[in-house]
Short mmCIF file of C-alpha atoms in Angstrom, two decimals:
data_model
loop_
_atom_site.label_atom_id
_atom_site.label_comp_id
_atom_site.label_asym_id
_atom_site.label_seq_id
_atom_site.Cartn_x
_atom_site.Cartn_y
_atom_site.Cartn_z
CA UNK A 137 0.00 0.00 0.00
CA UNK A 138 1.48 3.35 -1.03
CA UNK A 139 1.72 6.33 1.27
CA UNK A 140 -1.19 8.23 -0.28
CA UNK A 141 -3.51 5.28 0.21
CA UNK A 142 -2.37 4.53 3.74
CA UNK A 143 -3.02 8.11 4.81
CA UNK A 144 -6.74 7.44 4.34
CA UNK A 145 -6.72 4.19 6.29
CA UNK A 146 -8.96 4.17 9.34
CA UNK A 147 -5.97 3.15 11.46
CA UNK A 148 -3.53 5.63 9.94
CA UNK A 149 -3.30 7.89 13.01
CA UNK A 150 -0.19 7.58 15.14
CA UNK A 151 -0.52 5.16 18.03
CA UNK A 152 1.94 7.10 20.15
CA UNK A 153 0.53 10.49 21.22
CA UNK A 154 3.99 12.02 21.61
CA UNK A 155 5.16 11.49 18.02
CA UNK A 156 4.56 13.65 14.96
CA UNK A 157 3.24 12.39 11.62
CA UNK A 158 6.70 11.23 10.64
CA UNK A 159 6.96 9.11 13.78
CA UNK A 160 9.54 11.39 15.42
CA UNK A 161 9.39 12.53 19.03
CA UNK A 162 7.58 15.85 19.39
CA UNK A 163 8.39 17.61 22.63
CA UNK A 164 5.31 19.80 22.20
CA UNK A 165 3.07 16.73 21.95
CA UNK A 166 4.87 14.97 24.79
CA UNK A 167 4.46 17.91 27.18
CA UNK A 168 0.82 18.31 26.13
CA UNK A 169 0.17 14.58 26.67
CA UNK A 170 1.64 14.76 30.18
CA UNK A 171 -0.52 17.80 30.95
CA UNK A 172 -3.57 15.96 29.62
CA UNK A 173 -3.15 12.96 31.91
CA UNK A 174 -1.96 14.97 34.94
CA UNK A 175 -5.49 15.79 36.25
CA UNK A 176 -6.74 12.19 36.19
CA UNK A 177 -3.51 10.98 37.83
CA UNK A 178 -3.92 13.61 40.55
CA UNK A 179 -7.56 12.60 41.06
CA UNK A 180 -6.50 8.95 41.36
CA UNK A 181 -3.92 9.94 43.97
CA UNK A 182 -6.49 11.95 45.94
CA UNK A 183 -8.90 9.01 45.81
CA UNK A 184 -6.21 6.58 46.99
CA UNK A 185 -5.12 8.93 49.78
CA UNK A 186 -8.76 9.47 50.85
CA UNK A 187 -8.47 13.24 50.37
CA UNK A 188 -11.95 13.62 48.93
CA UNK A 189 -15.03 14.83 50.79
CA UNK A 190 -17.66 12.67 52.47
CA UNK A 191 -19.01 11.83 49.00
CA UNK A 192 -15.85 11.07 46.98
CA UNK A 193 -17.68 9.73 43.92
CA UNK A 194 -19.80 12.88 43.67
CA UNK A 195 -16.64 15.01 43.91
CA UNK A 196 -14.95 12.89 41.24
CA UNK A 197 -17.94 13.28 38.90
CA UNK A 198 -17.77 17.04 39.31
CA UNK A 199 -13.99 17.19 38.78
CA UNK A 200 -13.98 15.08 35.62
CA UNK A 201 -16.81 17.20 34.22
CA UNK A 202 -14.91 20.40 35.00
CA UNK A 203 -11.79 19.10 33.27
CA UNK A 204 -13.79 18.03 30.23
CA UNK A 205 -15.04 21.61 29.79
CA UNK A 206 -11.54 23.02 30.36
CA UNK A 207 -10.03 20.81 27.67
CA UNK A 208 -12.80 21.69 25.22
CA UNK A 209 -11.88 25.36 25.77
CA UNK A 210 -8.17 24.61 25.34
CA UNK A 211 -8.82 22.77 22.07
CA UNK A 212 -10.75 25.80 20.77
CA UNK A 213 -7.95 28.13 21.86
CA UNK A 214 -5.49 26.49 19.45
CA UNK A 215 -6.80 28.07 16.23
CA UNK A 216 -6.82 31.73 17.40
CA UNK A 217 -3.50 31.29 19.22
CA UNK A 218 -1.93 29.66 16.16
CA UNK A 219 -3.19 32.50 13.95
CA UNK A 220 -2.06 35.23 16.34
CA UNK A 221 1.39 33.76 17.07
CA UNK A 222 2.07 32.15 13.66
CA UNK A 223 3.22 29.08 15.60
CA UNK A 224 1.86 26.49 13.18
CA UNK A 225 3.09 23.53 15.21
CA UNK A 226 0.22 24.16 17.63
CA UNK A 227 -2.00 22.31 15.16
CA UNK A 228 -0.23 19.11 16.29
CA UNK A 229 -1.89 19.23 19.72
CA UNK A 230 -5.42 20.34 18.81
CA UNK A 231 -6.68 16.80 18.20
CA UNK A 232 -5.04 15.55 21.39
CA UNK A 233 -6.78 18.23 23.45
CA UNK A 234 -10.11 17.44 21.81
CA UNK A 235 -9.76 13.71 22.45
CA UNK A 236 -8.74 14.44 26.04
CA UNK A 237 -11.95 16.45 26.48
CA UNK A 238 -13.87 13.46 25.12
CA UNK A 239 -12.03 11.07 27.46
CA UNK A 240 -12.85 13.14 30.55
CA UNK A 241 -16.46 13.45 29.34
CA UNK A 242 -16.80 9.67 29.00
CA UNK A 243 -15.22 9.13 32.44
CA UNK A 244 -17.64 11.74 33.81
CA UNK A 245 -20.62 9.85 32.32
CA UNK A 246 -19.37 6.42 33.44
CA UNK A 247 -18.89 7.65 37.00
CA UNK A 248 -22.42 9.07 36.97
CA UNK A 249 -23.76 5.66 35.85
CA UNK A 250 -21.79 3.99 38.66
CA UNK A 251 -23.13 6.51 41.14
CA UNK A 252 -26.67 5.59 40.03
CA UNK A 253 -25.75 1.92 40.58
CA UNK A 254 -26.24 1.07 36.89
CA UNK A 255 -29.98 1.59 37.21
CA UNK A 256 -30.84 2.27 33.57
CA UNK A 257 -34.49 3.09 34.31
CA UNK A 258 -33.45 5.49 37.05
CA UNK A 259 -30.92 7.14 34.73
CA UNK A 260 -33.49 7.42 31.93
CA UNK A 261 -35.97 8.96 34.38
CA UNK A 262 -33.32 11.46 35.53
CA UNK A 263 -32.40 12.44 31.98
CA UNK A 264 -36.00 12.98 30.90
CA UNK A 265 -36.81 15.17 33.90
CA UNK A 266 -33.61 17.19 34.30
CA UNK A 267 -32.66 19.73 31.65
CA UNK A 268 -28.98 19.81 32.64
CA UNK A 269 -28.72 16.07 31.99
CA UNK A 270 -30.37 16.41 28.58
CA UNK A 271 -27.91 19.16 27.63
CA UNK A 272 -24.97 17.11 28.92
CA UNK A 273 -26.13 14.05 26.97
CA UNK A 274 -26.43 16.00 23.71
CA UNK A 275 -22.98 17.55 24.24
CA UNK A 276 -21.53 14.09 24.93
CA UNK A 277 -23.03 12.60 21.75
CA UNK A 278 -21.62 15.49 19.69
CA UNK A 279 -18.17 15.02 21.22
CA UNK A 280 -18.26 11.29 20.52
CA UNK A 281 -19.12 11.94 16.87
CA UNK A 282 -16.31 14.49 16.62
CA UNK A 283 -13.85 12.12 18.31
CA UNK A 284 -14.69 9.24 15.96
CA UNK A 285 -14.23 11.46 12.89
CA UNK A 286 -11.11 13.23 14.11
CA UNK A 287 -8.59 11.08 12.22
CA UNK A 288 -7.16 11.29 8.71
CA UNK A 289 -9.44 8.52 7.44
CA UNK A 290 -12.50 10.72 7.92
CA UNK A 291 -10.74 13.78 6.51
CA UNK A 292 -10.15 11.77 3.32
CA UNK A 293 -13.65 10.32 3.40
CA UNK A 294 -15.48 13.62 3.91
CA UNK A 295 -13.06 16.02 2.28
CA UNK A 296 -11.34 18.87 4.09
CA UNK A 297 -14.21 21.35 3.64
CA UNK A 298 -16.97 19.07 4.93
CA UNK A 299 -14.72 17.79 7.72
CA UNK A 300 -14.01 21.33 8.92
CA UNK A 301 -17.71 22.16 8.83
CA UNK A 302 -18.49 19.05 10.85
CA UNK A 303 -15.92 19.93 13.50
CA UNK A 304 -17.38 23.39 13.94
CA UNK A 305 -19.88 21.48 16.06
CA UNK A 306 -17.26 21.69 18.79
CA UNK A 307 -18.66 25.16 19.52
CA UNK A 308 -22.27 23.98 20.11
CA UNK A 309 -20.86 21.11 22.21
CA UNK A 310 -18.90 23.61 24.30
CA UNK A 311 -21.96 25.87 24.68
CA UNK A 312 -24.18 22.96 25.76
CA UNK A 313 -21.51 21.80 28.21
CA UNK A 314 -21.35 25.27 29.75
CA UNK A 315 -25.15 25.44 30.06
CA UNK A 316 -24.95 22.04 31.77
CA UNK A 317 -22.43 23.49 34.23
CA UNK A 318 -24.43 26.66 34.90
CA UNK A 319 -27.50 24.58 35.74
CA UNK A 320 -25.50 22.46 38.19
CA UNK A 321 -23.55 25.11 40.09
CA UNK A 322 -25.25 27.18 42.78
CA UNK A 323 -22.94 29.93 43.99
CA UNK A 324 -19.53 30.35 42.36
CA UNK A 325 -19.82 30.90 38.59
CA UNK A 326 -16.33 32.37 38.17
CA UNK A 327 -14.83 29.62 36.01
CA UNK A 328 -18.00 28.94 34.01
CA UNK A 329 -18.34 32.66 33.25
CA UNK A 330 -14.66 32.89 32.28
CA UNK A 331 -14.84 29.93 29.88
CA UNK A 332 -18.11 31.27 28.44
CA UNK A 333 -16.45 34.61 27.74
CA UNK A 334 -13.46 32.91 26.14
CA UNK A 335 -15.80 30.85 23.96
CA UNK A 336 -17.43 34.10 22.79
CA UNK A 337 -13.96 35.46 22.09
CA UNK A 338 -13.04 32.42 19.98
CA UNK A 339 -16.30 32.69 18.01
CA UNK A 340 -15.65 36.41 17.55
CA UNK A 341 -12.17 35.60 16.29
CA UNK A 342 -13.60 33.35 13.56
CA UNK A 343 -16.10 36.02 12.53
CA UNK A 344 -13.37 38.66 12.54
CA UNK A 345 -11.19 36.61 10.20
CA UNK A 346 -13.99 36.66 7.63
CA UNK A 347 -14.05 40.46 7.59
CA UNK A 348 -11.75 42.77 5.60
CA UNK A 349 -8.50 43.65 7.38
CA UNK A 350 -8.96 41.11 10.22
CA UNK A 351 -5.69 42.14 11.92
CA UNK A 352 -6.86 45.73 12.52
CA UNK A 353 -5.93 46.74 16.11
CA UNK A 354 -9.21 48.65 16.48
CA UNK A 355 -11.23 45.57 15.53
CA UNK A 356 -9.36 43.44 18.04
CA UNK A 357 -9.86 46.10 20.71
CA UNK A 358 -13.58 46.26 19.93
CA UNK A 359 -13.81 42.45 20.07
CA UNK A 360 -11.99 42.33 23.42
CA UNK A 361 -14.27 45.01 24.91
CA UNK A 362 -17.44 43.41 23.55
CA UNK A 363 -16.55 39.93 24.86
CA UNK A 364 -15.55 41.38 28.23
CA UNK A 365 -18.90 43.17 28.56
CA UNK A 366 -20.82 40.05 27.49
CA UNK A 367 -18.92 38.00 30.08
CA UNK A 368 -19.99 40.46 32.78
CA UNK A 369 -23.59 40.17 31.57
CA UNK A 370 -23.38 36.37 31.75
CA UNK A 371 -22.37 36.68 35.39
CA UNK A 372 -25.18 39.17 36.05
CA UNK A 373 -27.81 36.88 34.51
CA UNK A 374 -26.56 33.80 36.36
CA UNK A 375 -26.48 35.42 39.81
CA UNK A 376 -29.82 37.13 39.23
CA UNK A 377 -31.50 33.82 38.36
CA UNK A 378 -29.71 31.60 40.89
CA UNK A 379 -29.54 33.90 43.93
CA UNK A 380 -31.70 36.93 43.12
CA UNK A 381 -28.80 39.31 43.80
CA UNK A 382 -29.08 42.88 42.54
CA UNK A 383 -27.43 43.08 39.07
CA UNK A 384 -25.76 46.36 40.03
CA UNK A 385 -23.87 44.62 42.83
CA UNK A 386 -22.40 42.16 40.33
CA UNK A 387 -21.48 44.93 37.90
CA UNK A 388 -19.88 46.99 40.67
CA UNK A 389 -17.91 43.89 41.76
CA UNK A 390 -16.27 43.93 38.33
CA UNK A 391 -14.77 47.31 39.19
CA UNK A 392 -13.45 46.22 42.59
CA UNK A 393 -9.93 44.76 42.25
CA UNK A 394 -9.22 44.50 45.97
CA UNK A 395 -10.41 40.89 46.19
CA UNK A 396 -9.99 39.33 42.74
CA UNK A 397 -10.04 40.17 39.05
CA UNK A 398 -13.41 39.18 37.64
CA UNK A 399 -13.82 36.94 34.52
CA UNK A 400 -14.83 39.89 32.30
CA UNK A 401 -11.37 41.44 32.72
CA UNK A 402 -9.56 38.17 32.02
CA UNK A 403 -11.55 37.77 28.81
CA UNK A 404 -10.80 41.37 27.84
CA UNK A 405 -7.07 40.87 28.51
CA UNK A 406 -7.10 37.59 26.55
CA UNK A 407 -8.63 39.33 23.53
CA UNK A 408 -6.17 42.18 23.87
CA UNK A 409 -3.24 39.74 24.05
CA UNK A 410 -4.37 37.90 20.91
CA UNK A 411 -4.74 41.23 19.13
CA UNK A 412 -1.26 42.40 20.18
CA UNK A 413 0.29 39.09 19.08
CA UNK A 414 -1.48 39.37 15.72
CA UNK A 415 -0.25 42.94 15.26
CA UNK A 416 3.35 42.02 16.15
CA UNK A 417 3.38 39.05 13.77
CA UNK A 418 1.91 41.10 10.93
CA UNK A 419 4.45 43.90 11.43
CA UNK A 420 7.24 41.33 11.47
CA UNK A 421 5.91 39.74 8.27
CA UNK A 422 5.60 43.16 6.60
CA UNK A 423 9.26 43.95 7.34
CA UNK A 424 10.39 40.60 5.92
CA UNK A 425 8.42 41.08 2.69
CA UNK A 426 9.26 44.77 2.27
CA UNK A 427 11.50 45.50 -0.77
CA UNK A 428 13.65 47.69 1.49
CA UNK A 429 14.21 44.94 4.07
#
């Protein structure tokens, strides 16, 4: 079988997560792989050392779910960061991060089934009556479909254009996962609000790239401000619905830096950083291509 044919084989993906497509060691992939397995290893240690709360399985379900959402966000960060930094090797770890998100999601679901003592009727009853479980189930099914089709076989089968369109479903999966989280948490929505704002930033980045002059500093600044404001509004809406707190108190808290920096500011700074990186890379490219360089 020649190389062109083997690249479309269903089993053509590398078996070793720390090697590149040529089979050579990739330090970027190796470090990423170690970071991917670090949370589950730490959770296993905490379980073995009995460091969990009175309900360790419940805590483990929550932790694996949190890490699934975090890795979804990290996988979506790769494209804007790659574009802004011109570090094309980042594409090597996008699939790994996505599959890690899927792995933590499956572990999360399996632990939930164990917690319900494998009672399929009880689980079905829970899913039908609880919106957060319905949203989580839909997000899980999307992630499974994306994980199955993430290899070169499906790229060849579907074609690059259709494959890329299919994997845009990562964004709906991330949104559904975040809604699932918001419906579960009761008090502290810091991380969920932060990841929601970053998701808006990543979507805004894709929309910005389709516009004329996508590297314009003013456009990046506007995007950063808009996503920061929307992040603050997400917090306001959550706390208003969950606790009934006055929206003005939440907005004022965003201007108080004595305790902590709120998610809206982190999202704004993230957008600003991506914009600055894009500007620097474009200026550097302009100097290299200038006839006077």
